[in-house]
mmCIF file of C-alpha atoms in Angstrom:
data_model
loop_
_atom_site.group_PDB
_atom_site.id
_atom_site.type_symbol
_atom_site.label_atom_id
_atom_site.label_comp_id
_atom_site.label_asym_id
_atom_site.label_seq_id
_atom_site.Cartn_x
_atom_site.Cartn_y
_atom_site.Cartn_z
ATOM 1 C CA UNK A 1 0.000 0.000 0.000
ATOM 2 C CA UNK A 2 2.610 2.744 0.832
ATOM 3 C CA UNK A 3 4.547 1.589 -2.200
ATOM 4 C CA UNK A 4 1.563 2.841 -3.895
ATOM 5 C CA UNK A 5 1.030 5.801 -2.221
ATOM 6 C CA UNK A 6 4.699 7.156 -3.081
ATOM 7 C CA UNK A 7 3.331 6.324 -6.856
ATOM 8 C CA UNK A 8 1.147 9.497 -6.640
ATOM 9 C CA UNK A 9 1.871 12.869 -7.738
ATOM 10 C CA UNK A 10 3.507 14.691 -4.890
ATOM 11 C CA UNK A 11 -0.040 16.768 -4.151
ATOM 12 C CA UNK A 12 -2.203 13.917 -3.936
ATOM 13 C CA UNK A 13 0.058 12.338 -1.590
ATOM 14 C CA UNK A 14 0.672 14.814 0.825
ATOM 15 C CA UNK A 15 -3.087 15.975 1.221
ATOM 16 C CA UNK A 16 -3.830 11.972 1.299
ATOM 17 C CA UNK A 17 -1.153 11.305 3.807
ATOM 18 C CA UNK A 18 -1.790 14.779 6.013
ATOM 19 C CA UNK A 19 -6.045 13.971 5.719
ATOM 20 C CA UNK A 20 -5.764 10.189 6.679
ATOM 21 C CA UNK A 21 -2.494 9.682 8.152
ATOM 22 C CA UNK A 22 -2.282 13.254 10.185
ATOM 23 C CA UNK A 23 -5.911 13.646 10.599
ATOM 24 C CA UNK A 24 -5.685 16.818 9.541
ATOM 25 C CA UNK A 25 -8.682 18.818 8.337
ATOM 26 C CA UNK A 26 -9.391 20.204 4.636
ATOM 27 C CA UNK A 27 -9.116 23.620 6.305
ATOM 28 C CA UNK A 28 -5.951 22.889 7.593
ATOM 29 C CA UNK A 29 -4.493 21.281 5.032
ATOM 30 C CA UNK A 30 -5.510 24.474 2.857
ATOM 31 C CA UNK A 31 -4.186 26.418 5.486
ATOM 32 C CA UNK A 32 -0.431 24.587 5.895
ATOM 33 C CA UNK A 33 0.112 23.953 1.988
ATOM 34 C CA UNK A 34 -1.193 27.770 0.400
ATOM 35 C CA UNK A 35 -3.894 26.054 -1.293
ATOM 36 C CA UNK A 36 -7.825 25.916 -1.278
ATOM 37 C CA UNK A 37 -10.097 24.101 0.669
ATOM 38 C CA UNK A 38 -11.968 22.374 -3.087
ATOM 39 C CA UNK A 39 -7.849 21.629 -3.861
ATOM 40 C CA UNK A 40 -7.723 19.918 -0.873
ATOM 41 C CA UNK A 41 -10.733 17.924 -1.386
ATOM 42 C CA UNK A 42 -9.588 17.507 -4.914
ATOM 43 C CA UNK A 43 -6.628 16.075 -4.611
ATOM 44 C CA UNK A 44 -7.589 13.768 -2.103
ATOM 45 C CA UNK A 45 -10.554 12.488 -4.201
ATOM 46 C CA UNK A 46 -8.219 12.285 -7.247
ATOM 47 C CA UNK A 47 -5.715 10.262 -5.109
ATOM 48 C CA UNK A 48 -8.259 7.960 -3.668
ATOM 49 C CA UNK A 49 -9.657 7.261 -7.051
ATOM 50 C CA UNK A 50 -6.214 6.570 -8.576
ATOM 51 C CA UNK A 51 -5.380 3.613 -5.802
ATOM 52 C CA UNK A 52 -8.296 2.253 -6.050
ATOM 53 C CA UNK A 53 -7.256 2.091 -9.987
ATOM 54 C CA UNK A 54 -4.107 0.650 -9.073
ATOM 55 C CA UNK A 55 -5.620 -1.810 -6.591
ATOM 56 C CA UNK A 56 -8.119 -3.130 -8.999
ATOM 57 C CA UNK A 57 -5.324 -3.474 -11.597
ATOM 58 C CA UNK A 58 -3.113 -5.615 -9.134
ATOM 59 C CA UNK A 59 -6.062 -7.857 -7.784
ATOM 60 C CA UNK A 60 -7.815 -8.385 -10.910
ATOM 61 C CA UNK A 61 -8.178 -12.030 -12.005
ATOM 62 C CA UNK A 62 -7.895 -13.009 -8.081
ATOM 63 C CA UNK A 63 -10.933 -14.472 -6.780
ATOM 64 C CA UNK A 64 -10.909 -14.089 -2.567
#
C-alpha cells in the first residue's frame, strides 16, 4: 500500500497522507500547503480514485 502511495503525484500524496495519516482537516491542510479548501478535497478524491485504480489493476483475475 505505501509503495503505492509514493506512486502518486507529490499533491495527492501529501493531502492523502496529512487527511488520513495526520488527521488533519481540509481547512488545515488548505491552510499549511497555500492552497484551497476544493484543492484539498480535490486532490484527495483524485488520489483515492487513482489507488483504487491501481488496486483493482493488481487484484484483478484473483478471486478471494
Amino acid at each position: 500500500v505505501m509503495n503505492y502511495i509514493q506512486e502518486l503525484p507529490e499533491g495527492y500524496r501529501m493531502v492523502l497522507n496529512m487527511y488520513v495519516f495526520d488527521g488533519f482537516s481540509h481547512n488545515e491542510i488548505a491552510e499549511e500547503l497555500g492552497i484551497s479548501v476544493n484543492t484539498s478535497k480535490t486532490q484527495l478524491l483524485k488520489a483515492r480514485k487513482k489507488l483504487k485504480l491501481r488496486f483493482h489493476s493488481v487484484t484483478e483475475g484473483y478471486h478471494i
